[in-house]
Short mmCIF file of C-alpha atoms and ligand atoms in Angstrom, two decimals:
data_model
loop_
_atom_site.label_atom_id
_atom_site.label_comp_id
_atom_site.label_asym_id
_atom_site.label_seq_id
_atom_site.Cartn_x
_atom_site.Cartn_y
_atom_site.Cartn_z
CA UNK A 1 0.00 0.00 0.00
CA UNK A 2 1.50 3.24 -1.03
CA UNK A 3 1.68 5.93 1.62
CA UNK A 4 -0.62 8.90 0.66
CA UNK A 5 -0.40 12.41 1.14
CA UNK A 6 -3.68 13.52 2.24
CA UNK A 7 -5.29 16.57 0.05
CA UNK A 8 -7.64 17.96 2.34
CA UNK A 9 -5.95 18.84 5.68
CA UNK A 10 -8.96 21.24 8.22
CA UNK A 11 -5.78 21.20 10.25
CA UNK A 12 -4.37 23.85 7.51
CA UNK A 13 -6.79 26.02 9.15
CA UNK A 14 -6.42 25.78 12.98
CA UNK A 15 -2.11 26.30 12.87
CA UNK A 16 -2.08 29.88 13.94
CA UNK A 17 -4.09 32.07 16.62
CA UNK A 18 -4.77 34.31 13.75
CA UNK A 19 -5.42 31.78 10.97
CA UNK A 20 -7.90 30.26 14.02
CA UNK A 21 -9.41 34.26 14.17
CA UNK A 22 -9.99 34.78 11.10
CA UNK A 23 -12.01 31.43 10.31
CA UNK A 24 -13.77 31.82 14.04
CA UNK A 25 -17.72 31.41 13.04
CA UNK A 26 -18.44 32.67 16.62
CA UNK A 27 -17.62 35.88 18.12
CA UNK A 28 -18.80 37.18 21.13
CA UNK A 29 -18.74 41.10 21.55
CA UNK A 30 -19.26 42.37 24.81
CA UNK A 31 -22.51 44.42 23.99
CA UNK A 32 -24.34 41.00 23.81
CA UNK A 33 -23.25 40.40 27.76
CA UNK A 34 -25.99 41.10 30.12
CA UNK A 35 -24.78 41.10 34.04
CA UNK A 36 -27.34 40.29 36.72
CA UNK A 37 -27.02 42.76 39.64
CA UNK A 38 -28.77 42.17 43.13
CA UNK A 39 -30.19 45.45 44.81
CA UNK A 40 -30.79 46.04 48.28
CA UNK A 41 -31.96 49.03 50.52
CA UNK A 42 -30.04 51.41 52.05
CA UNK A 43 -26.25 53.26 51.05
CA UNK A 44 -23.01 52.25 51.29
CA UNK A 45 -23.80 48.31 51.86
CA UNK A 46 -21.83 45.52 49.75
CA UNK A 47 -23.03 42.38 51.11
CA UNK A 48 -21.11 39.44 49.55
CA UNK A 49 -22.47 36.30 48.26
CA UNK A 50 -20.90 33.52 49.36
CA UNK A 51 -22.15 31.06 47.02
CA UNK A 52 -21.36 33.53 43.88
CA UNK A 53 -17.52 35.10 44.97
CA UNK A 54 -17.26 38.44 43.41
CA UNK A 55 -20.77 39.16 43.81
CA UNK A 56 -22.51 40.96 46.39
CA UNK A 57 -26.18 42.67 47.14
CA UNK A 58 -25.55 46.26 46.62
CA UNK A 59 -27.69 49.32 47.37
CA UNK A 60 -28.20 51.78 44.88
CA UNK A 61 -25.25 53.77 45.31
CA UNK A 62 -22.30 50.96 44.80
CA UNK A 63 -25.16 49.90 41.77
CA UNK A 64 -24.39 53.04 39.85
CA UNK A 65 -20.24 52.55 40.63
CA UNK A 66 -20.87 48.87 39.09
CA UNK A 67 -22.99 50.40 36.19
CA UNK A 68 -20.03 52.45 35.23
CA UNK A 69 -17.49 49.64 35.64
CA UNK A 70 -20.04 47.79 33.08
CA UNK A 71 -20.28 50.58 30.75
CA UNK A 72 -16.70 51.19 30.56
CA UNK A 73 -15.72 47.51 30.19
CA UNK A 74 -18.44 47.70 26.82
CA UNK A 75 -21.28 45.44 28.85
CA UNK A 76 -24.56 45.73 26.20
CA UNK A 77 -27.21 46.23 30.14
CA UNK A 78 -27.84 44.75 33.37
CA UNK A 79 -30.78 43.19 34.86
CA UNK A 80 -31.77 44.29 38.32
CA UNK A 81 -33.40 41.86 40.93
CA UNK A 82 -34.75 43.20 44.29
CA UNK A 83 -34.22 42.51 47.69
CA UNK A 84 -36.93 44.36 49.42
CA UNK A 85 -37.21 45.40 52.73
CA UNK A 86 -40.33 44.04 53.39
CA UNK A 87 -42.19 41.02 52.25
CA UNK A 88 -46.07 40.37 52.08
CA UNK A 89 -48.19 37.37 50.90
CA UNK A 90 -48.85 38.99 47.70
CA UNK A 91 -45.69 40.84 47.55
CA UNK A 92 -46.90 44.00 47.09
CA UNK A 93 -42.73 45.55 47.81
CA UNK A 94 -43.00 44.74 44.31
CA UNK A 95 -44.43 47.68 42.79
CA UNK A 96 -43.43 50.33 45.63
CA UNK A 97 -41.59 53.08 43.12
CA UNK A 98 -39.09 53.55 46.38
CA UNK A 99 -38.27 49.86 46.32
CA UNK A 100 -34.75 49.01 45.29
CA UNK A 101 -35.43 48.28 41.41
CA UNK A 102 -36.99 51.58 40.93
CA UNK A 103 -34.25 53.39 42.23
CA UNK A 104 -31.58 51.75 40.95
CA UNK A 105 -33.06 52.02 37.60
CA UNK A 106 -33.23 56.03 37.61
CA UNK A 107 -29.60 55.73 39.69
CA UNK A 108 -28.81 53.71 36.11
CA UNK A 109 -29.92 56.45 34.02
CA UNK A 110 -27.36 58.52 35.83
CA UNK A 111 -24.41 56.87 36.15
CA UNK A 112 -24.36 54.50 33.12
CA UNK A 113 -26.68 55.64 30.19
CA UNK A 114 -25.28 54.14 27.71
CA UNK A 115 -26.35 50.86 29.55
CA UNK A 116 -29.77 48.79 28.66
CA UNK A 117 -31.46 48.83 31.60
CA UNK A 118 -33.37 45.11 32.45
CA UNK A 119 -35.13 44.86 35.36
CA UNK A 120 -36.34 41.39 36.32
CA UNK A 121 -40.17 41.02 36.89
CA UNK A 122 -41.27 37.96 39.80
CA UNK A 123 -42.77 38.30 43.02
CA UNK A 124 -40.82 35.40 44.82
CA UNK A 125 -38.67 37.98 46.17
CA UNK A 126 -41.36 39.96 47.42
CA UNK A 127 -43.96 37.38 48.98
CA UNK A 128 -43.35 36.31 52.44
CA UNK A 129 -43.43 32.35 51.31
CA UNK A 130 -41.12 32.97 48.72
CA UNK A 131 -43.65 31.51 45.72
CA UNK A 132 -43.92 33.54 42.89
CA UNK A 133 -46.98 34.93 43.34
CA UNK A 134 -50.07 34.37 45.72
CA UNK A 135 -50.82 31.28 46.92
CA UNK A 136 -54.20 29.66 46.96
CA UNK A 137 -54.04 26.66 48.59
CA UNK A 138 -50.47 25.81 48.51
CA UNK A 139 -49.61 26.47 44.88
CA UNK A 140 -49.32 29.77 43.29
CA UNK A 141 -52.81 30.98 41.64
CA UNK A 142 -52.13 32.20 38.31
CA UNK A 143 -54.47 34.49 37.61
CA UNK A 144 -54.70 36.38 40.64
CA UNK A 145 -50.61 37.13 40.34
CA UNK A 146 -51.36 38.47 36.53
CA UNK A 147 -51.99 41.86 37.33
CA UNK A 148 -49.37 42.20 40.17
CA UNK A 149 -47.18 41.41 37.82
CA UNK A 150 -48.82 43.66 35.04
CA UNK A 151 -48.23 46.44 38.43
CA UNK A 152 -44.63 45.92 38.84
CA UNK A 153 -43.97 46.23 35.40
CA UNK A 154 -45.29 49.44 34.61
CA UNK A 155 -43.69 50.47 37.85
CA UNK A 156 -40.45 49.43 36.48
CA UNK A 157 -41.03 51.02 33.22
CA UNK A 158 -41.98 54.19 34.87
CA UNK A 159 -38.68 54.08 36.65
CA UNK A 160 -37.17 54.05 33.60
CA UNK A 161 -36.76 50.32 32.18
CA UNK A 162 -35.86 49.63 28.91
CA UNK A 163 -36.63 45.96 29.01
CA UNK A 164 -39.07 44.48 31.83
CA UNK A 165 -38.34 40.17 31.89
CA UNK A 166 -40.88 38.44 33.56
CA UNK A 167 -39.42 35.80 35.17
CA UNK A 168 -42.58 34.25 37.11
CA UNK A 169 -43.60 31.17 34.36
CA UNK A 170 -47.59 32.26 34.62
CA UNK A 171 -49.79 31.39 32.06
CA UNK A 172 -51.11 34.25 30.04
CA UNK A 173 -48.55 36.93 32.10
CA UNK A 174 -46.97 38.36 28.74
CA UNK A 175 -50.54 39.41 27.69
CA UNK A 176 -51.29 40.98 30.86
CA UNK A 177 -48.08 42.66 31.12
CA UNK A 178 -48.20 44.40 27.29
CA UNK A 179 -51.72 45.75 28.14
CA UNK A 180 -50.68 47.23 31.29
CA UNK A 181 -47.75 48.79 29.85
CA UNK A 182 -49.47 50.25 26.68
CA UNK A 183 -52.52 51.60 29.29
CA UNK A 184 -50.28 53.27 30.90
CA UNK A 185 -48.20 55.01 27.65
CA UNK A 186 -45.40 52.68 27.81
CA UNK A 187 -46.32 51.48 24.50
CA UNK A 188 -42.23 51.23 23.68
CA UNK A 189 -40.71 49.12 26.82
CA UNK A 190 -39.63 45.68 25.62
CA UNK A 191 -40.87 42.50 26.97
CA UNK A 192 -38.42 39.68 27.06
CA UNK A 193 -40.20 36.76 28.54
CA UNK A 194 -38.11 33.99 30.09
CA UNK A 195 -40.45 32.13 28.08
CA UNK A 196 -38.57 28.62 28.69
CA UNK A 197 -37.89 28.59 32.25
CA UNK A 198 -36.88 25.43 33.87
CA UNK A 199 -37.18 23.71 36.86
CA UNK A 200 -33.81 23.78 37.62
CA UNK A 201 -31.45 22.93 40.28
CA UNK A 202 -29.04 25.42 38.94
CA UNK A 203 -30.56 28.63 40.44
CA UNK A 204 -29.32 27.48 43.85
CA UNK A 205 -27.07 30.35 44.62
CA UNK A 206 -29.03 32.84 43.24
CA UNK A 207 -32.10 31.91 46.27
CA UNK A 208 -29.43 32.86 48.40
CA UNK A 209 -28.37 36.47 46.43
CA UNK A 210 -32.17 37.38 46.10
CA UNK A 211 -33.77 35.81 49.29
CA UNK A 212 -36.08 33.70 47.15
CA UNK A 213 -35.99 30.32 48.46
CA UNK A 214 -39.50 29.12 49.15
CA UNK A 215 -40.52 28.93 52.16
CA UNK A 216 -41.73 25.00 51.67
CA UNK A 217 -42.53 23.08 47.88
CA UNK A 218 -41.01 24.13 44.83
CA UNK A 219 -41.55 25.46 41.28
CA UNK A 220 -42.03 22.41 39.61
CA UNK A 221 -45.95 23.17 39.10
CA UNK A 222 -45.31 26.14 36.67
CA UNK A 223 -41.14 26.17 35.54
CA UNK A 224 -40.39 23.33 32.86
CA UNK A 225 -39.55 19.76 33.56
CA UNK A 226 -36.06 19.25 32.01
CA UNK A 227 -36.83 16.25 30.28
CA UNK A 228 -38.97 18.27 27.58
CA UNK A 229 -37.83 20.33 24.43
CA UNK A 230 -41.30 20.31 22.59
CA UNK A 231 -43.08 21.86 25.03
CA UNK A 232 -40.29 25.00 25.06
CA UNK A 233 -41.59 25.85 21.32
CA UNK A 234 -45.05 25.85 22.65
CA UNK A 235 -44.21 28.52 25.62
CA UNK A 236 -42.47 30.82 23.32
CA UNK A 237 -44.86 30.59 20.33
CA UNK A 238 -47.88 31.65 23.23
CA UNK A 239 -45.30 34.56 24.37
CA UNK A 240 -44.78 35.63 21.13
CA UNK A 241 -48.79 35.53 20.21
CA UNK A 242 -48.80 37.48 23.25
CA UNK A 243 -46.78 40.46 22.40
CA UNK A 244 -42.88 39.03 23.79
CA UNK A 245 -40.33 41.05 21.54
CA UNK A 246 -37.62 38.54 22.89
CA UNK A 247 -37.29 35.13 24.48
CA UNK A 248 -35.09 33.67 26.97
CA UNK A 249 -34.20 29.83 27.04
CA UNK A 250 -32.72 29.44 31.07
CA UNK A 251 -30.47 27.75 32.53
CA UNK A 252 -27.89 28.22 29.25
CA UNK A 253 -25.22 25.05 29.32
CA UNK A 254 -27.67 22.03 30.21
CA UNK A 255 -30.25 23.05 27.61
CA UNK A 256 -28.16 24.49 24.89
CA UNK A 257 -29.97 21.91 22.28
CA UNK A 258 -33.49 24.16 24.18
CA UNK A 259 -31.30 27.47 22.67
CA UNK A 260 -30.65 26.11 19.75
CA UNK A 261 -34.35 24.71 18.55
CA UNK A 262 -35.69 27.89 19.47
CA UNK A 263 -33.27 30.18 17.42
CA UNK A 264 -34.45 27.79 14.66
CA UNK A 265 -37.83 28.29 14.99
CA UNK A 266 -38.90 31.98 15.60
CA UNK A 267 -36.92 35.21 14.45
CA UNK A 268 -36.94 37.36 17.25
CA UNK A 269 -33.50 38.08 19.25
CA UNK A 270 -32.47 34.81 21.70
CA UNK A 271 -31.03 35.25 24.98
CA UNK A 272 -29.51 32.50 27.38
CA UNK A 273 -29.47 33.17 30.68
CA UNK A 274 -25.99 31.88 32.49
CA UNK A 275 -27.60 30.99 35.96
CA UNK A 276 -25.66 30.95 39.22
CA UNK A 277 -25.05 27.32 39.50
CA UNK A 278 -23.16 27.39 36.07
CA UNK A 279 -21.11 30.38 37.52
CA UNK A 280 -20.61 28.89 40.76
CA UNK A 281 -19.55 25.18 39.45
CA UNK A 282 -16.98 27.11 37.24
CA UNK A 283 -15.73 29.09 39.88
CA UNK A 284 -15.46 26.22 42.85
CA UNK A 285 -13.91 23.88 40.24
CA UNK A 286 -11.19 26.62 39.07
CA UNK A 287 -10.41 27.64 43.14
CA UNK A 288 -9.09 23.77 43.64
CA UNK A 289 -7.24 24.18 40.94
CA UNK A 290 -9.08 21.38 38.74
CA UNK A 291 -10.06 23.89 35.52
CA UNK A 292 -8.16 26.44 34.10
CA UNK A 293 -11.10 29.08 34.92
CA UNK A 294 -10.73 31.94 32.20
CA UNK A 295 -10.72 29.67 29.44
CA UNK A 296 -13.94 27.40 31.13
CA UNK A 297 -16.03 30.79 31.43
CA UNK A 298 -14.75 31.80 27.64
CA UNK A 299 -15.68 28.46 26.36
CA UNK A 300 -18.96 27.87 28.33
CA UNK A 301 -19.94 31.32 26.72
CA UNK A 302 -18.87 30.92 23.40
CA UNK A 303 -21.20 27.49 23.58
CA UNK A 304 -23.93 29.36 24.23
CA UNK A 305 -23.15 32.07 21.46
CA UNK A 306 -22.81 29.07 19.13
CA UNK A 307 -26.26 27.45 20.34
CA UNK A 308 -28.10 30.58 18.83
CA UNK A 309 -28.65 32.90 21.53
CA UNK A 310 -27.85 36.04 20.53
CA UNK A 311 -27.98 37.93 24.28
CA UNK A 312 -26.47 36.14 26.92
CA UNK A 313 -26.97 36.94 30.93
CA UNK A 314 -24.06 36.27 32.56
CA UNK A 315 -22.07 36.61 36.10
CA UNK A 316 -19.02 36.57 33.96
CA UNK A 317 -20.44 39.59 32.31
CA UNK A 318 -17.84 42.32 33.32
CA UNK A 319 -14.78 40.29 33.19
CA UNK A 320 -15.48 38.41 29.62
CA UNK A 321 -15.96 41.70 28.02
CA UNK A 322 -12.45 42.68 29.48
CA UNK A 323 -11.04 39.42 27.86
CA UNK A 324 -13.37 39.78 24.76
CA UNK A 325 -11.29 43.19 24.54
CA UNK A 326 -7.51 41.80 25.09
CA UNK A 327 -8.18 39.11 22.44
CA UNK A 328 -9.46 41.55 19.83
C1 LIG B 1 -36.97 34.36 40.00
C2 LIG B 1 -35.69 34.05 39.28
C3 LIG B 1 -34.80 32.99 39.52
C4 LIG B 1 -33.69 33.21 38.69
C5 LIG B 1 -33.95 34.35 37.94
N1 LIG B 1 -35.20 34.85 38.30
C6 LIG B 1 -34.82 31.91 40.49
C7 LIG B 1 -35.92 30.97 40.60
O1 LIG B 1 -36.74 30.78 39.70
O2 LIG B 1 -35.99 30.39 41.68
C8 LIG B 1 -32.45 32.35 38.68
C9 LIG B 1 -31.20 33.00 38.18
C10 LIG B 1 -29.92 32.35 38.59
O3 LIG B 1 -29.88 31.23 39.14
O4 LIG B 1 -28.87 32.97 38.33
N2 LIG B 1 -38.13 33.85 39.47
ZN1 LIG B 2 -40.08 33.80 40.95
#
């Protein structure tokens, strides 16, 4: 057998880091990096989360020195979540326009304008049992949360929102939410509905960040079972019919085939969000040592990029648009 030389060598392509640029079909820009921020009353407090290391409930003030950290580094927005003072059965903290969201939206405005401004919309961490919306009996009643969520939102809006993301996984809330919003004049703030939200054992760290642990159950009668893909097309076609301008597919890594079918099917923008269990198994593995941890948090986002989603939330956020920068 003669020895051949082989004509067709992909390894032509890969033998130089700029050869390996300039043939890169993914690119992630930092304007497509969301970071989550967790607000709490008061001034001057930086309360860090041990579960998430480098993150920390802020009050408004340190939010607006993190907005311009964000800004500067080329972050595309970040998405506020509350930690209220008080919480209620129906979680009326909510909607209060002197609650943390509202004023670190207009702090936003301020410090970081060139920032999208996303503000999260769920009751869980405004309701005293830590469900996402009333209760009746012990499982949340749908309908009855629809227009507290509608009231938050337009709240939110009012404060100056660019994007309000219902987070909650009620039927019929993106509906609600629109007409609300348009009522009140708000007929151009965004809706991006986490429209395929899973039941997920991911968002461990972030119950402790926000406070939203329930109280006793879970979430498993209203976020998605993981073992189903089909029934992701069916939430975001209804939030679509219902006026969503974007859809999220969340957690990001575990259900990048869920990102993926999605960007296939409908044409509006696609965001992942990276929840705090990916971020914190990255980080614990790369503190022993065991991953090499830039390179883990540039791959794991680039995977998600490549999925489809155009938008991706991320605790990474600030940090990957530094490297995003330094590798041109
Ligand atoms: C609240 C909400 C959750 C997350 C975002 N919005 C938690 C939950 O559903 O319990 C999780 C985000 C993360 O883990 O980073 N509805
Ligand atoms: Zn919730």
């Amino acid at each position: 057998m003669s020895t051949t030389i082989p004509i067709t060598r992909p390894r032509r392509l890969r033998m130089s880091a700029s050869l390996r640029r300039t043939v890169a079909e993914t690119r992630l820009h930092p304007s497509q990096l969301v970071l989550p921020v967790f607000v709490v009353p008061g001034r001057g407090v930086r309360r860090p989360i041990e579960s998430m290391p480098g993150h920390a409930q802020l009050s408004v003030d340190r939010v607006s020195v993190l907005a311009k950290e964000a800004e500067a580094a080329g972050v595309g927005g970040m998405m506020l979540f509350g930690v209220p003072e008080t919480k209620d059965e129906v979680g009326s903290s909510a909607w209060d326009p002197s609650g943390p969201v509202p004023q670190a939206l207009e702090a936003m405005a301020d410090a970081a304008p060139g920032l999208v401004r996303w503000a999260d919309v769920c009751l869980c961490e405004y309701t005293s049992h830590g469900h996402c919306g009333p209760l009746r009996g012990d499982v949340v009643d749908n309908d009855a949360s629809l227009p507290l969520l509608a009231r938050a939102s337009v709240a939110y809006a009012e404060a100056g929102a660019d994007i309000v993301a219902p987070s909650d996984m009620m039927d019929g809330r993106v509906a609600a939410i629109r007409e609300a919003l348009d009522a009140a004049g708000h007929t151009d703030t965004v809706i991006c509905s986490y429209a395929v939200k899973y039941a997920s054992g991911y968002y461990g760290p972030f119950r402790d960040a926000a406070g939203s642990a329930p109280t006793f159950g879970d979430r498993r009668s209203h976020q998605m079972d993981p073992a189903n893909s089909r029934e992701a097309i069916r939430e975001v076609s209804l939030d679509l019919a219902e006026g969503a301008d974007m859809v999220m597919v969340k957690p990001a890594g575990p259900y990048l085939d869920i990102v993926r079918a999605v960007a296939e099917t409908v044409e509006v923008p696609i965001v992942a969000y990276q929840v705090s269990g990916e971020f914190a198994m990255i980080e614990a593995a790369a503190a022993r040592g065991w991953i090499e941890r830039e390179r883990v948090m540039m791959e794991a986002l680039t995977g998600i990029a490549r999925a489809g989603a155009g938008i991706i939330l991320s605790y990474f956020a600030i940090e990957a648009a530094h490297l995003i920068g330094e590798q041109g």
